[in-house]
Amino acid sequence: MANVQASKYLVPGLERGLQLLLTFGAQHRELSFAELHRLVAMPKATAYRIVQTLEYMGFLERNARTNTFSLGMNVLRLGFEYIASLDVAQVGQPVIEQLRDSSQCSSHLAIRDGHDLVYIARVSAAGSRINQVSIGTRLPVHRTSLGRMLLTDVSRAEFEQLFPDERLPGNAPGQVQEREALWQMVLQDRARGYVIGESFYRPGISSIVYPVFDRDGRVAAVVSIMVPFDEVPHSDRERLRNEVRFAADKISGFLGYLPKAG
C-alpha cells in the first residue's frame, strides 16, 4: 500500500531518465540509440528527448565516430563526489591497507545508506580465495555483521522506520527473521562495541567489525576483516580483534572523534 501511495508522487520524466541511465553497465558500456530504445520500455520520441537532455547535461557522452552513447563525466562526478565528501574513504584507505598487512585478512570500509550497507573501500589479502566485493556493492543492512554494527547508531524509532514490519525482508535460511530479534542483537552489539560475525551472512566466512565515529560521536562507517573460517580461530581471536579496533580508532581520530574520558 505504501509503495502505491509513494508512486503517486513520482516524476515520470525523471524516472524514465534514470531508467535509461541504468541500462548502461558492465555488459553495455556503449550503446547506439537503437540499442538504447530496444532496452527501455518507452516511446521512441520520449527516449530521443531524454537522450538529448542527458547528453546536454553531461550525463551521456556521444562518440561522434561510432554514433554511440556512454555514461558521461557528470555520472562519475555524482558518485565520486559523494564518496569523497565523506572523507572517511580517503583517510580510511591507507589504514585498511595497514590492517590487511597486519591481519593477513581482506579488509573493508562500509557505510549505511538507508536499508543498505555500501562498501566504500576495500583491499584484498594476498592469495585470498574469498570472492571479494567491489567498491559500491550494496548488501541488506540487516543481513550482515557489518550492517548490524552500523545499526547500533539508530534509535528505536529510526529502527522501526527502517523496518516497519515485524517480519524482516527476505527469508534466507539460518538468519534472523524477526525485527525484535534483530533489535536485541543490535543492542547487544552496541553494548559490546564490536561484532564477530561467524558465518553470519556467508557460510565459511567470518568477520570482525568495529565502528568508526565522526567528530559528533556518530557511527560514520565500519571497519571489518574477512576471516576464511566458520569460526575465528581462538588462538588469533584477540589479536585480530585488537587490530581491527586499532584501525577503527585511528580512522575515528582522523575524523576528529575524541573519546570520552573514563
Coordinates of C-alpha atoms in Angstrom, one line a residue:
M1 CA 0.0 0.0 0.0
A2 CA 2.9 2.3 0.9
N3 CA 4.5 1.8 -2.5
V4 CA 1.2 2.5 -4.3
Q5 CA 0.9 5.7 -2.2
A6 CA 4.5 6.8 -3.0
S7 CA 4.1 6.1 -6.7
K8 CA 1.6 8.9 -6.9
Y9 CA 4.4 11.4 -6.4
L10 CA 6.9 10.0 -8.9
V11 CA 8.1 12.4 -11.7
P12 CA 7.7 10.4 -14.9
G13 CA 10.4 12.2 -16.9
L14 CA 12.9 11.8 -14.1
E15 CA 12.0 8.2 -13.6
R16 CA 12.5 7.5 -17.4
G17 CA 15.8 9.3 -17.5
L18 CA 17.2 7.3 -14.6
Q19 CA 15.8 4.1 -16.1
L20 CA 17.7 4.9 -19.3
L21 CA 21.0 5.6 -17.4
L22 CA 20.6 2.3 -15.6
T23 CA 20.7 0.4 -18.9
F24 CA 24.5 1.2 -19.0
G25 CA 26.7 -1.3 -17.1
A26 CA 29.4 -3.8 -17.5
Q27 CA 27.6 -5.5 -20.4
H28 CA 26.5 -2.3 -22.1
R29 CA 29.3 0.3 -21.9
E30 CA 28.4 1.9 -25.3
L31 CA 25.0 1.8 -26.9
S32 CA 23.5 3.2 -30.1
F33 CA 20.2 5.0 -29.8
A34 CA 18.5 2.0 -31.5
E35 CA 20.0 -0.3 -28.8
L36 CA 19.0 2.0 -26.0
H37 CA 15.5 2.2 -27.3
R38 CA 15.3 -1.5 -27.5
L39 CA 16.4 -1.9 -23.9
V40 CA 14.0 0.6 -22.3
A41 CA 10.2 0.5 -22.2
M42 CA 9.2 3.9 -23.5
P43 CA 8.1 5.5 -26.8
K44 CA 10.8 6.3 -29.3
A45 CA 10.2 10.0 -29.3
T46 CA 10.3 10.1 -25.5
A47 CA 13.6 8.2 -25.4
Y48 CA 15.1 10.5 -28.0
R49 CA 14.2 13.6 -26.0
I50 CA 15.6 12.1 -22.8
V51 CA 18.9 11.1 -24.6
Q52 CA 19.2 14.6 -25.9
T53 CA 18.6 16.1 -22.4
L54 CA 21.1 13.7 -20.7
E55 CA 23.7 14.5 -23.4
Y56 CA 23.2 18.2 -23.0
M57 CA 23.6 17.9 -19.2
G58 CA 26.8 15.8 -19.5
F59 CA 25.3 12.6 -18.1
L60 CA 25.6 10.9 -21.5
E61 CA 28.5 11.3 -24.0
R62 CA 28.2 10.7 -27.7
N63 CA 31.0 9.1 -29.7
A64 CA 30.9 11.0 -33.0
R65 CA 32.9 8.3 -34.8
T66 CA 30.6 5.4 -33.9
N67 CA 27.4 7.4 -33.1
T68 CA 27.1 5.5 -29.8
F69 CA 26.5 6.8 -26.3
S70 CA 28.3 6.1 -23.0
L71 CA 28.0 7.5 -19.5
G72 CA 29.3 11.0 -19.2
M73 CA 31.6 12.6 -16.6
N74 CA 28.7 14.0 -14.6
V75 CA 27.6 10.5 -13.7
L76 CA 31.1 9.8 -12.4
R77 CA 31.1 13.1 -10.5
L78 CA 27.9 12.2 -8.7
G79 CA 29.4 9.0 -7.4
F80 CA 33.0 10.2 -6.7
E81 CA 31.9 13.5 -5.1
Y82 CA 29.6 11.6 -2.8
I83 CA 32.3 9.2 -1.7
A84 CA 34.9 12.0 -1.4
S85 CA 32.6 14.2 0.6
L86 CA 32.5 11.6 3.3
D87 CA 36.3 12.0 4.0
V88 CA 36.2 8.5 5.6
A89 CA 37.1 6.8 2.4
Q90 CA 40.1 8.9 1.7
V91 CA 41.5 8.7 5.3
G92 CA 40.5 5.1 5.7
Q93 CA 42.1 3.6 2.6
P94 CA 45.7 3.6 3.9
V95 CA 44.5 2.4 7.3
I96 CA 42.7 -0.6 6.0
E97 CA 45.8 -1.4 3.8
Q98 CA 47.8 -1.5 7.1
L99 CA 45.1 -3.6 8.7
R100 CA 45.3 -6.1 5.7
D101 CA 49.0 -6.3 6.1
S102 CA 49.0 -6.9 9.9
S103 CA 46.0 -9.3 9.9
Q104 CA 46.7 -11.0 6.6
C105 CA 42.9 -10.8 6.0
S106 CA 40.9 -8.8 3.4
S107 CA 39.8 -5.5 4.9
H108 CA 36.8 -3.3 4.2
L109 CA 35.3 0.1 5.0
A110 CA 31.5 0.5 4.7
I111 CA 28.7 3.0 5.4
R112 CA 25.0 2.7 5.7
D113 CA 22.6 4.2 3.1
G114 CA 19.1 3.6 4.3
H115 CA 18.4 -0.2 4.2
D116 CA 21.8 -1.0 2.6
L117 CA 25.4 -1.0 3.6
V118 CA 27.7 0.3 0.9
Y119 CA 31.3 -0.7 0.6
I120 CA 33.4 2.4 0.0
A121 CA 36.9 1.0 0.3
R122 CA 38.5 -2.5 0.2
V123 CA 41.8 -4.3 0.0
S124 CA 42.3 -8.0 -0.6
A125 CA 44.7 -10.2 1.3
A126 CA 47.5 -11.8 -0.8
G127 CA 46.3 -15.1 -2.2
S128 CA 42.8 -14.7 -0.9
R129 CA 40.3 -17.1 -2.4
I130 CA 37.3 -15.3 -0.9
N131 CA 35.0 -13.8 -3.5
Q132 CA 35.6 -10.1 -3.0
V133 CA 33.0 -7.4 -3.0
S134 CA 33.6 -4.3 -5.2
I135 CA 33.5 -0.7 -4.1
G136 CA 29.9 0.4 -4.4
T137 CA 28.5 -3.0 -3.6
R138 CA 25.3 -2.9 -1.6
L139 CA 24.0 -5.6 0.8
P140 CA 21.0 -5.6 3.1
V141 CA 22.0 -3.9 6.3
H142 CA 20.0 -6.4 8.4
R143 CA 21.6 -9.5 6.9
T144 CA 25.3 -8.8 7.6
S145 CA 27.5 -8.3 10.6
L146 CA 28.8 -5.0 9.2
G147 CA 25.2 -3.8 8.8
R148 CA 24.4 -4.8 12.4
M149 CA 27.2 -2.6 13.6
L150 CA 26.0 0.3 11.5
L151 CA 22.5 -0.1 13.0
T152 CA 24.0 0.5 16.5
D153 CA 23.8 4.2 15.8
V154 CA 20.0 4.3 15.2
S155 CA 17.3 4.9 17.8
R156 CA 14.4 2.5 18.3
A157 CA 12.1 4.9 16.4
E158 CA 14.6 5.1 13.5
F159 CA 14.9 1.3 13.5
E160 CA 11.1 0.9 13.3
Q161 CA 11.0 3.3 10.4
L162 CA 13.6 1.3 8.6
F163 CA 11.8 -2.0 9.3
P164 CA 8.1 -1.2 9.8
D165 CA 7.0 -4.9 9.6
E166 CA 7.6 -7.4 12.4
R167 CA 9.0 -9.8 9.8
L168 CA 12.2 -8.7 8.2
P169 CA 12.6 -8.6 4.4
G170 CA 13.9 -11.8 2.8
N171 CA 13.9 -15.3 4.1
A172 CA 17.5 -16.5 3.9
P173 CA 17.8 -19.7 6.0
G174 CA 19.9 -19.5 9.1
Q175 CA 19.5 -15.8 9.5
V176 CA 17.4 -13.7 11.9
Q177 CA 13.8 -13.3 10.6
E178 CA 12.1 -11.2 13.2
R179 CA 12.5 -7.4 13.7
E180 CA 12.6 -7.7 17.5
A181 CA 15.2 -10.4 17.5
L182 CA 17.4 -8.2 15.3
W183 CA 16.9 -5.2 17.6
Q184 CA 18.0 -7.2 20.6
M185 CA 21.2 -8.3 18.7
V186 CA 21.8 -4.6 17.8
L187 CA 21.5 -3.6 21.5
Q188 CA 24.0 -6.3 22.4
D189 CA 26.4 -5.2 19.6
R190 CA 26.1 -1.6 20.9
A191 CA 26.9 -2.6 24.4
R192 CA 29.8 -4.9 23.3
G193 CA 31.2 -2.3 20.9
Y194 CA 32.1 -4.7 18.1
V195 CA 30.7 -7.7 16.2
I196 CA 32.3 -11.0 15.5
G197 CA 30.0 -12.5 12.8
E198 CA 30.9 -16.1 12.3
S199 CA 29.3 -17.3 9.1
F200 CA 26.5 -14.8 9.7
Y201 CA 26.0 -13.9 6.1
R202 CA 28.2 -16.3 4.1
P203 CA 28.9 -19.9 5.2
G204 CA 32.6 -20.4 5.8
I205 CA 33.4 -16.7 6.1
S206 CA 33.6 -14.9 9.5
S207 CA 34.2 -11.2 10.1
I208 CA 35.3 -8.9 12.8
V209 CA 33.7 -5.4 12.7
Y210 CA 34.3 -2.2 14.7
P211 CA 32.6 1.2 14.3
V212 CA 34.2 4.4 13.1
F213 CA 33.0 7.5 14.8
D214 CA 32.8 11.1 13.4
R215 CA 33.6 14.2 15.4
D216 CA 30.0 14.2 16.7
G217 CA 30.3 10.7 18.1
R218 CA 28.0 9.2 15.5
V219 CA 28.8 6.0 13.7
A220 CA 30.2 7.2 10.3
A221 CA 31.3 3.8 9.0
V222 CA 32.5 0.4 10.0
V223 CA 35.9 -1.3 9.5
S224 CA 36.0 -5.1 9.0
I225 CA 38.2 -8.0 8.2
M226 CA 37.0 -11.2 6.5
V227 CA 38.4 -14.4 8.1
P228 CA 38.2 -17.5 5.9
F229 CA 36.9 -19.8 8.6
D230 CA 33.5 -20.8 10.0
E231 CA 34.8 -19.6 13.3
V232 CA 37.6 -17.1 14.0
P233 CA 40.4 -19.3 15.5
H234 CA 40.6 -18.8 19.2
S235 CA 44.4 -18.5 19.1
D236 CA 44.0 -15.5 16.8
R237 CA 40.8 -14.0 18.0
E238 CA 42.1 -11.4 20.5
R239 CA 44.9 -10.3 18.3
L240 CA 42.7 -9.9 15.2
R241 CA 40.0 -8.1 17.3
N242 CA 42.6 -5.6 18.6
E243 CA 44.0 -4.9 15.2
V244 CA 40.5 -4.1 13.8
R245 CA 39.8 -1.9 16.9
F246 CA 43.1 -0.1 16.4
A247 CA 42.3 0.6 12.7
A248 CA 38.8 1.9 13.6
D249 CA 40.1 4.1 16.4
K250 CA 42.8 5.5 14.0
I251 CA 40.2 6.4 11.3
S252 CA 37.9 7.9 14.0
G253 CA 40.8 10.1 15.2
F254 CA 41.4 11.3 11.7
L255 CA 37.7 12.3 11.5
G256 CA 38.0 14.4 14.7
Y257 CA 36.5 12.0 17.2
L258 CA 37.6 12.4 20.8
P259 CA 36.6 9.5 23.0
K260 CA 35.1 10.5 26.3
A261 CA 37.4 10.3 29.3
G262 CA 36.8 7.4 31.6

